Tab-separated table of C-alpha atoms and ligand atoms in Angstrom:
chain	number	residue	atom	x	y	z
A	16	MET	CA	-0.989	-28.644	-19.821
A	17	SER	CA	1.782	-27.422	-18.076
A	18	SER	CA	2.554	-29.715	-14.788
A	19	LEU	CA	2.922	-27.274	-11.650
A	20	HIS	CA	6.449	-27.685	-11.402
A	21	ASN	CA	7.053	-26.424	-15.028
A	22	LEU	CA	4.956	-23.330	-13.822
A	23	LEU	CA	6.692	-22.647	-10.794
A	24	GLU	CA	9.867	-23.171	-12.771
A	25	LYS	CA	9.392	-20.995	-15.456
A	26	ALA	CA	8.076	-18.068	-13.080
A	27	SER	CA	11.044	-18.269	-10.056
A	28	SER	CA	13.285	-17.864	-13.605
A	29	GLY	CA	11.396	-14.084	-14.758
A	30	GLY	CA	8.841	-15.911	-17.136
A	31	ARG	CA	5.044	-14.717	-17.612
A	32	LEU	CA	2.552	-16.561	-16.341
A	33	SER	CA	-0.765	-16.334	-18.329
A	34	PHE	CA	-3.740	-15.360	-16.089
A	35	GLU	CA	-5.094	-19.654	-16.129
A	36	GLU	CA	-1.831	-20.056	-14.721
A	37	GLY	CA	-1.234	-17.715	-11.760
A	38	VAL	CA	-5.233	-18.830	-11.121
A	39	ARG	CA	-3.552	-22.798	-11.090
A	40	ILE	CA	-0.784	-22.468	-9.028
A	41	TYR	CA	-2.551	-20.173	-6.629
A	42	LYS	CA	-5.096	-23.115	-6.110
A	43	GLU	CA	-3.467	-26.047	-6.548
A	44	ALA	CA	0.529	-25.384	-5.946
A	45	ASP	CA	2.115	-26.473	-2.605
A	46	LEU	CA	2.622	-23.736	0.131
A	47	HIS	CA	6.322	-24.658	0.486
A	48	GLU	CA	6.832	-25.236	-3.117
A	49	LEU	CA	5.357	-21.900	-3.509
A	50	GLY	CA	7.600	-19.810	-1.561
A	51	MET	CA	10.963	-21.363	-3.115
A	52	ALA	CA	9.760	-20.937	-6.085
A	53	ALA	CA	9.030	-16.978	-4.896
A	54	HIS	CA	12.289	-16.468	-3.196
A	55	ALA	CA	14.538	-17.548	-6.106
A	56	ARG	CA	12.927	-15.025	-7.994
A	57	ARG	CA	13.201	-12.022	-5.340
A	58	MET	CA	16.678	-13.242	-5.196
A	59	GLN	CA	17.355	-13.080	-8.640
A	60	LEU	CA	15.505	-9.470	-8.910
A	61	HIS	CA	17.329	-8.703	-5.990
A	62	PRO	CA	20.323	-10.913	-4.984
A	63	SER	CA	21.203	-10.117	-1.507
A	64	ASN	CA	20.351	-10.470	1.607
A	65	VAL	CA	19.322	-7.204	2.232
A	66	VAL	CA	15.775	-6.385	3.064
A	67	THR	CA	15.104	-2.426	2.983
A	68	TYR	CA	12.818	-0.547	5.132
A	69	VAL	CA	11.394	2.908	5.410
A	70	ILE	CA	10.847	4.703	8.615
A	71	ASP	CA	7.456	6.638	7.918
A	72	THR	CA	4.630	7.964	9.156
A	73	THR	CA	0.703	7.947	8.310
A	74	ILE	CA	-0.857	10.797	9.800
A	75	ASN	CA	-4.691	10.708	9.376
A	76	TYR	CA	-5.828	14.522	9.205
A	77	THR	CA	-9.403	13.934	8.882
A	78	ASN	CA	-12.098	10.719	9.619
A	79	VAL	CA	-15.161	12.852	7.743
A	80	CYS	CA	-15.447	10.720	4.446
A	81	ASN	CA	-18.686	10.959	1.915
A	82	VAL	CA	-17.764	6.913	0.269
A	83	HIS	CA	-18.585	5.040	3.003
A	84	CYS	CA	-16.541	1.546	2.177
A	85	THR	CA	-18.418	-1.189	4.535
A	86	PHE	CA	-14.679	-2.735	5.693
A	87	CYS	CA	-14.248	0.517	7.289
A	88	ALA	CA	-14.330	1.507	10.403
A	89	PHE	CA	-12.431	4.128	10.919
A	90	PHE	CA	-14.656	7.222	8.552
A	91	ARG	CA	-17.237	9.168	9.840
A	92	PRO	CA	-20.374	10.539	7.700
A	93	GLU	CA	-20.642	14.162	7.125
A	94	LYS	CA	-21.966	15.790	10.346
A	95	HIS	CA	-20.900	13.100	12.867
A	96	GLY	CA	-20.004	14.124	15.963
A	97	GLU	CA	-16.944	12.090	16.140
A	98	GLY	CA	-16.204	13.586	12.807
A	99	TYR	CA	-12.720	15.179	13.184
A	100	THR	CA	-10.884	17.254	10.746
A	101	MET	CA	-6.872	18.225	11.866
A	102	SER	CA	-5.128	22.074	11.864
A	103	HIS	CA	-2.465	22.099	9.700
A	104	ASP	CA	-0.504	23.103	13.270
A	105	THR	CA	-1.666	19.242	14.597
A	106	VAL	CA	-0.198	18.035	11.219
A	107	LEU	CA	2.935	19.735	11.430
A	108	GLU	CA	2.769	18.306	14.898
A	109	ARG	CA	2.812	14.290	14.671
A	110	VAL	CA	5.276	15.289	11.043
A	111	LYS	CA	8.161	17.188	13.232
A	112	PHE	CA	7.354	14.035	15.271
A	113	ALA	CA	8.189	11.251	12.779
A	114	ALA	CA	10.925	13.814	11.311
A	115	ASP	CA	12.373	13.939	14.816
A	116	GLN	CA	12.666	9.879	15.154
A	117	GLY	CA	14.373	9.871	11.357
A	118	ALA	CA	11.385	9.499	9.068
A	119	SER	CA	11.985	10.554	5.384
A	120	GLN	CA	8.448	9.898	4.663
A	121	ILE	CA	4.871	10.904	5.612
A	122	MET	CA	1.844	10.010	4.649
A	123	ILE	CA	-0.399	12.384	5.214
A	124	GLN	CA	-4.203	10.353	4.333
A	125	GLY	CA	-7.667	10.670	5.289
A	126	GLY	CA	-11.555	10.299	4.033
A	127	VAL	CA	-12.813	11.856	1.332
A	128	ASN	CA	-13.842	15.214	2.920
A	129	PRO	CA	-15.892	17.368	0.690
A	130	GLU	CA	-15.045	20.281	2.684
A	131	ILE	CA	-11.336	20.351	2.174
A	132	ARG	CA	-10.256	22.090	-1.004
A	133	LEU	CA	-7.078	21.537	-3.279
A	134	ASP	CA	-5.675	25.331	-1.310
A	135	TRP	CA	-6.292	23.156	2.119
A	136	PHE	CA	-3.380	20.528	1.085
A	137	GLU	CA	-1.254	23.199	-0.960
A	138	ALA	CA	-1.185	25.081	1.630
A	139	LEU	CA	-0.214	22.358	3.802
A	140	PHE	CA	2.618	20.755	2.031
A	141	ARG	CA	4.158	23.571	1.516
A	142	ARG	CA	4.721	24.662	5.295
A	143	VAL	CA	5.880	20.847	5.654
A	144	ALA	CA	8.504	20.457	2.494
A	145	SER	CA	9.687	23.921	3.609
A	146	GLU	CA	10.058	23.621	7.424
A	147	TYR	CA	11.050	19.353	6.792
A	148	PRO	CA	12.510	19.207	3.500
A	149	ASN	CA	13.983	15.949	3.882
A	150	VAL	CA	10.404	14.413	4.758
A	151	ASP	CA	9.021	12.955	1.276
A	152	ILE	CA	5.060	14.296	1.178
A	153	HIS	CA	3.746	10.293	-0.340
A	154	SER	CA	0.273	10.775	0.422
A	155	LEU	CA	-3.604	10.790	-0.542
A	156	SER	CA	-4.875	8.224	-2.241
A	157	VAL	CA	-6.373	7.742	-5.573
A	158	SER	CA	-9.526	8.368	-3.933
A	159	GLU	CA	-8.875	12.172	-2.716
A	160	VAL	CA	-7.610	12.743	-5.205
A	161	ILE	CA	-10.387	12.325	-7.412
A	162	GLY	CA	-12.435	13.670	-4.526
A	163	LEU	CA	-10.802	17.202	-5.278
A	164	SER	CA	-10.765	16.978	-8.667
A	165	ARG	CA	-14.963	17.123	-8.280
A	166	VAL	CA	-15.045	19.572	-5.430
A	167	GLU	CA	-12.779	21.506	-7.680
A	168	ALA	CA	-14.257	20.655	-10.866
A	169	MET	CA	-11.040	20.589	-12.582
A	170	PRO	CA	-9.328	17.604	-14.433
A	171	ILE	CA	-7.272	14.974	-12.716
A	172	ARG	CA	-3.888	15.886	-14.041
A	173	ASP	CA	-4.718	19.257	-13.211
A	174	VAL	CA	-4.700	18.443	-9.404
A	175	LEU	CA	-2.002	16.103	-9.675
A	176	LEU	CA	0.298	18.913	-10.984
A	177	ARG	CA	-0.989	21.598	-8.466
A	178	LEU	CA	-0.326	19.361	-5.777
A	179	LYS	CA	2.969	18.494	-7.104
A	180	ALA	CA	3.329	22.419	-7.142
A	181	ALA	CA	2.972	22.261	-3.285
A	182	GLY	CA	5.311	19.845	-2.594
A	183	MET	CA	3.853	16.442	-2.726
A	184	LYS	CA	6.713	14.011	-4.283
A	185	SER	CA	4.726	10.345	-4.340
A	186	LEU	CA	1.531	8.842	-4.548
A	187	PRO	CA	0.739	5.589	-2.915
A	188	GLY	CA	-1.149	3.086	-3.791
A	189	ALA	CA	-4.185	3.205	-1.257
A	190	GLY	CA	-7.733	2.488	-2.310
A	191	ALA	CA	-7.286	-0.089	-4.492
A	192	GLU	CA	-9.052	-2.885	-2.549
A	193	ILE	CA	-9.754	-5.270	-5.315
A	194	LEU	CA	-9.982	-3.595	-8.485
A	195	VAL	CA	-12.606	-5.930	-9.977
A	196	GLU	CA	-16.581	-4.370	-10.069
A	197	ARG	CA	-18.283	-7.200	-8.580
A	198	VAL	CA	-16.645	-6.624	-5.361
A	199	ARG	CA	-15.908	-3.452	-5.325
A	200	LYS	CA	-20.023	-2.666	-5.600
A	201	ARG	CA	-20.356	-5.045	-2.142
A	202	ILE	CA	-17.548	-3.826	-0.793
A	203	SER	CA	-16.736	0.084	-1.265
A	204	ALA	CA	-19.794	0.778	-4.089
A	205	ARG	CA	-19.433	4.557	-3.734
A	206	LYS	CA	-15.586	4.874	-4.877
A	207	VAL	CA	-14.198	4.994	-7.645
A	208	LYS	CA	-14.089	1.847	-10.413
A	209	PRO	CA	-11.307	-0.080	-11.471
A	210	ASP	CA	-10.930	2.212	-14.168
A	211	GLU	CA	-10.848	5.073	-12.478
A	212	TRP	CA	-8.385	3.863	-10.003
A	213	LEU	CA	-5.700	2.845	-13.025
A	214	GLY	CA	-6.554	5.850	-14.654
A	215	VAL	CA	-5.753	8.314	-12.300
A	216	MET	CA	-2.582	5.893	-11.252
A	217	ARG	CA	-1.644	6.438	-14.738
A	218	GLU	CA	-2.048	10.076	-14.839
A	219	ALA	CA	0.201	10.657	-10.987
A	220	GLN	CA	2.648	8.532	-13.378
A	221	LEU	CA	2.685	10.629	-16.231
A	222	VAL	CA	2.999	13.622	-14.055
A	223	GLY	CA	6.598	12.138	-12.713
A	224	PHE	CA	4.676	10.855	-9.554
A	225	PRO	CA	6.549	7.367	-8.287
A	226	THR	CA	3.973	5.243	-6.794
A	227	THR	CA	2.684	2.284	-5.675
A	228	ALA	CA	0.028	-0.847	-5.546
A	229	THR	CA	-1.877	-1.863	-2.976
A	230	MET	CA	-4.277	-5.461	-2.598
A	231	MET	CA	-7.101	-5.164	-0.038
A	232	PHE	CA	-8.195	-8.809	0.748
A	233	GLY	CA	-9.775	-11.547	2.994
A	234	SER	CA	-13.066	-9.350	2.219
A	235	ILE	CA	-15.017	-11.017	-0.459
A	236	GLU	CA	-13.112	-11.648	-3.514
A	237	THR	CA	-12.493	-14.995	-4.819
A	238	ASP	CA	-9.364	-16.106	-6.061
A	239	GLU	CA	-10.030	-15.462	-9.728
A	240	GLU	CA	-10.661	-12.032	-8.355
A	241	ARG	CA	-7.629	-11.698	-6.248
A	242	ILE	CA	-5.156	-12.841	-9.803
A	243	GLU	CA	-7.302	-10.380	-11.879
A	244	HIS	CA	-6.555	-7.325	-9.664
A	245	MET	CA	-2.614	-9.033	-9.729
A	246	HIS	CA	-3.461	-9.359	-13.775
A	247	VAL	CA	-5.053	-5.381	-14.586
A	248	LEU	CA	-1.644	-4.194	-12.629
A	249	ARG	CA	0.585	-5.826	-14.678
A	250	ASP	CA	-0.959	-4.599	-17.824
A	251	LEU	CA	-0.092	-1.054	-16.038
A	252	GLN	CA	2.779	-1.035	-15.096
A	253	ASP	CA	3.762	-2.989	-18.528
A	254	GLU	CA	2.939	0.474	-20.203
A	255	THR	CA	4.240	2.822	-17.536
A	256	GLY	CA	6.552	1.496	-15.692
A	257	GLY	CA	5.689	3.742	-12.937
A	258	PHE	CA	4.996	1.670	-9.704
A	259	THR	CA	7.613	1.202	-7.532
A	260	ALA	CA	6.632	-2.006	-5.164
A	261	PHE	CA	3.411	-3.922	-4.625
A	262	ILE	CA	2.168	-3.905	-1.210
A	263	PRO	CA	-0.747	-7.032	-0.308
A	264	TRP	CA	-2.892	-6.759	2.822
A	265	TYR	CA	-5.638	-8.618	4.679
A	266	TYR	CA	-8.865	-6.965	5.695
A	267	VAL	CA	-9.251	-6.944	9.291
A	268	PRO	CA	-13.025	-7.092	9.769
A	269	TYR	CA	-13.495	-7.066	13.555
A	270	LYS	CA	-15.166	-3.622	13.969
A	271	THR	CA	-16.595	-3.005	10.939
A	272	PRO	CA	-20.000	-2.816	9.063
A	273	LEU	CA	-19.011	-5.924	6.664
A	274	ARG	CA	-17.613	-8.236	9.577
A	275	GLY	CA	-16.150	-11.318	7.798
A	276	LYS	CA	-13.713	-13.578	8.674
A	277	GLU	CA	-9.761	-12.474	8.879
A	278	SER	CA	-7.416	-14.467	6.607
A	279	THR	CA	-4.789	-16.774	7.696
A	280	GLY	CA	-1.301	-16.189	8.014
A	281	LEU	CA	-0.864	-19.366	5.521
A	282	GLU	CA	-3.902	-17.451	3.262
A	283	TYR	CA	-1.328	-14.353	3.425
A	284	LEU	CA	2.200	-16.592	2.388
A	285	ARG	CA	0.077	-17.654	-0.578
A	286	VAL	CA	-0.799	-14.345	-1.761
A	287	LEU	CA	2.336	-12.959	-1.071
A	288	ALA	CA	4.646	-15.921	-2.777
A	289	VAL	CA	2.128	-15.436	-5.992
A	290	SER	CA	2.198	-12.031	-6.490
A	291	ARG	CA	6.181	-11.983	-6.383
A	292	LEU	CA	6.092	-14.483	-9.245
A	293	TYR	CA	2.720	-13.300	-11.102
A	294	MET	CA	3.613	-9.362	-11.250
A	295	ASP	CA	6.786	-10.344	-12.697
A	296	ASN	CA	7.549	-6.749	-13.925
A	297	PHE	CA	7.234	-4.725	-10.085
A	298	PRO	CA	10.798	-4.614	-8.568
A	299	HIS	CA	9.845	-4.487	-5.483
A	300	LEU	CA	6.953	-6.790	-2.985
A	301	GLN	CA	6.677	-5.516	0.595
A	302	ALA	CA	6.057	-7.308	3.627
A	303	SER	CA	2.739	-5.197	5.064
A	304	TRP	CA	3.275	-6.619	8.961
A	305	LEU	CA	0.851	-4.510	10.373
A	306	THR	CA	-2.606	-6.905	9.616
A	307	PRO	CA	-0.831	-10.050	9.954
A	308	GLY	CA	1.924	-8.835	13.001
A	309	LEU	CA	5.702	-8.780	12.937
A	310	LYS	CA	6.369	-12.534	13.580
A	311	LEU	CA	4.326	-13.531	9.993
A	312	GLY	CA	5.745	-10.590	8.654
A	313	GLN	CA	8.973	-12.039	9.142
A	314	LEU	CA	7.872	-15.134	7.423
A	315	ALA	CA	7.159	-13.004	4.072
A	316	LEU	CA	10.518	-12.558	3.923
A	317	PHE	CA	10.777	-16.208	2.601
A	318	TYR	CA	8.077	-15.707	0.378
A	319	GLY	CA	9.418	-12.923	-2.278
A	320	CYS	CA	9.464	-9.952	-0.514
A	321	ASP	CA	12.777	-8.051	-0.348
A	322	ASP	CA	11.109	-5.286	1.661
A	323	MET	CA	9.903	-4.753	5.162
A	324	GLY	CA	7.664	-1.432	4.754
A	325	GLY	CA	8.092	1.173	7.343
A	326	THR	CA	7.966	1.742	11.053
A	327	ILE	CA	4.724	3.652	10.603
A	328	LEU	CA	5.000	5.299	13.190
A	329	GLU	CA	1.301	5.975	14.326
A	330	GLU	CA	-1.697	4.892	12.232
A	331	GLN	CA	-5.871	5.498	12.888
A	332	VAL	CA	-7.309	3.344	9.876
A	333	VAL	CA	-6.391	-0.506	10.573
A	334	HIS	CA	-6.261	0.278	14.222
A	335	ASP	CA	-10.376	1.311	14.056
A	336	ALA	CA	-10.707	-1.584	12.537
A	337	GLY	CA	-9.309	-3.826	15.207
A	338	SER	CA	-5.807	-4.347	14.835
A	339	THR	CA	-3.260	-4.396	17.673
A	340	ASN	CA	-0.335	-4.959	15.690
A	341	ALA	CA	3.311	-2.102	16.563
A	342	ALA	CA	6.574	-2.471	16.516
A	343	THR	CA	9.366	-0.242	16.482
A	344	ARG	CA	12.737	0.141	14.273
A	345	ARG	CA	14.554	-2.078	16.677
A	346	ASP	CA	11.657	-4.640	16.159
A	347	LEU	CA	11.802	-4.310	12.585
A	348	GLU	CA	15.559	-4.685	12.224
A	349	LEU	CA	15.951	-7.405	14.568
A	350	ALA	CA	12.540	-9.145	13.074
A	351	ILE	CA	14.883	-8.755	9.822
A	352	THR	CA	18.091	-10.134	11.122
A	353	GLY	CA	16.641	-12.870	12.833
A	354	ALA	CA	15.482	-14.118	10.174
A	355	GLY	CA	19.071	-14.310	8.484
A	356	PHE	CA	18.759	-11.296	6.504
A	357	VAL	CA	20.694	-7.583	6.602
A	358	PRO	CA	18.103	-4.146	7.142
A	359	GLN	CA	18.703	-1.472	5.265
A	360	ILE	CA	16.912	1.572	5.769
A	361	ARG	CA	15.441	3.357	2.412
A	362	ASP	CA	13.521	6.434	1.327
A	363	THR	CA	10.217	6.797	-0.678
A	364	TYR	CA	12.297	6.173	-3.760
A	365	TRP	CA	14.172	3.240	-2.466
A	366	ASN	CA	17.537	4.859	-2.251
A	367	LEU	CA	19.742	3.393	0.237
A	368	ARG	CA	19.722	6.081	2.787
A	369	ASN	CA	23.423	4.806	4.657
A	370	ASP	CA	23.710	8.469	6.067
A	371	VAL	CA	20.667	7.073	8.743
A	372	ALA	CA	21.958	4.473	11.271
A	373	LEU	CA	20.116	1.584	11.942
A	374	ALA	CA	18.249	1.605	15.618
A	375	THR	CA	20.379	-1.532	16.462
A	376	ALA	CA	23.475	-0.521	16.082
A	377	SER	CA	23.800	2.030	18.684
B	27	SF4	S1	-11.863	3.718	3.477
B	27	SF4	FE1	-11.083	5.754	2.167
B	27	SF4	S2	-12.549	5.883	0.924
B	27	SF4	FE2	-13.253	3.828	2.036
B	27	SF4	S3	-14.796	4.673	3.495
B	27	SF4	FE3	-12.896	4.279	4.748
B	27	SF4	S4	-11.939	6.706	4.438
B	27	SF4	FE4	-13.089	6.425	3.220
């Protein structure tokens, strides 16, 4: 059996870890040694001290949802008095607010609301694309796409093609949580199964959408199930090469039906480092500062991350669960420079946006 040192050395230079080896480094490796190996791998993949971020926002257009995940404090069941769906004009106002601050990406995401049909999204995306041609519609989630496919009785591929024709540019990796059936039965029993999530992502990549992949950890999963999640994503990436980034983030338990304990900072850093080492075919690893906060997001840059995510000018889902974190563009840039890196604005496709000035440049 290889020593832990040999495993970290192999992974830090791009060698592939088996499932058992991934579990072993997750459970047994020293956190600092994991971080050093992950950072070495990050520097091998991106040999500069640039850390990217995107100016973006999340617009949670409806909180009505028929999926009822136990880790979610945001949704309201159908007919609930606190349920809302924004009008197109309201969504457009939010897009304008973000575009005025230089946003190049908007994430229009919400519950799986069976009252909202495909033509509602088509009309909305057409308006956004025509009024804000410089803003990429990086929107919806696998669950919402499957919801549309069911309500329209239409194949997934056709739903995706219609959304693409209306102006959608990429599909975020939301709703993956942990792609292990045992976990999903407990936290999101009515949500898509692991194979369905992967199947929609495969279709999205085949029709030409760039996609990301997330992992919401810290609910009820075991260490082995975290590696299993990474494993199935790594397999799909081998097949399609369609993921731009992996974004692990942790569950915020304070106001959810599931409750539980919040992950620690050390656990967050361990997940990041193992992700960077295990997911050898993912180009980017994103620090998701929204749940752990910007100070831990800054540390994440030494545990394999080369990207600071987005400014997230507004967001409701994680805040409803009890997160109070927020950051301005200036905050993000200062966190990056404070750690000795150089901030660089990018777009959804990781093109560098040298035409947009840094907030700290003025
Ligand atoms: S996480 Fe998404 S799919 Fe699950 S209940 Fe909340 S809004 Fe609905």
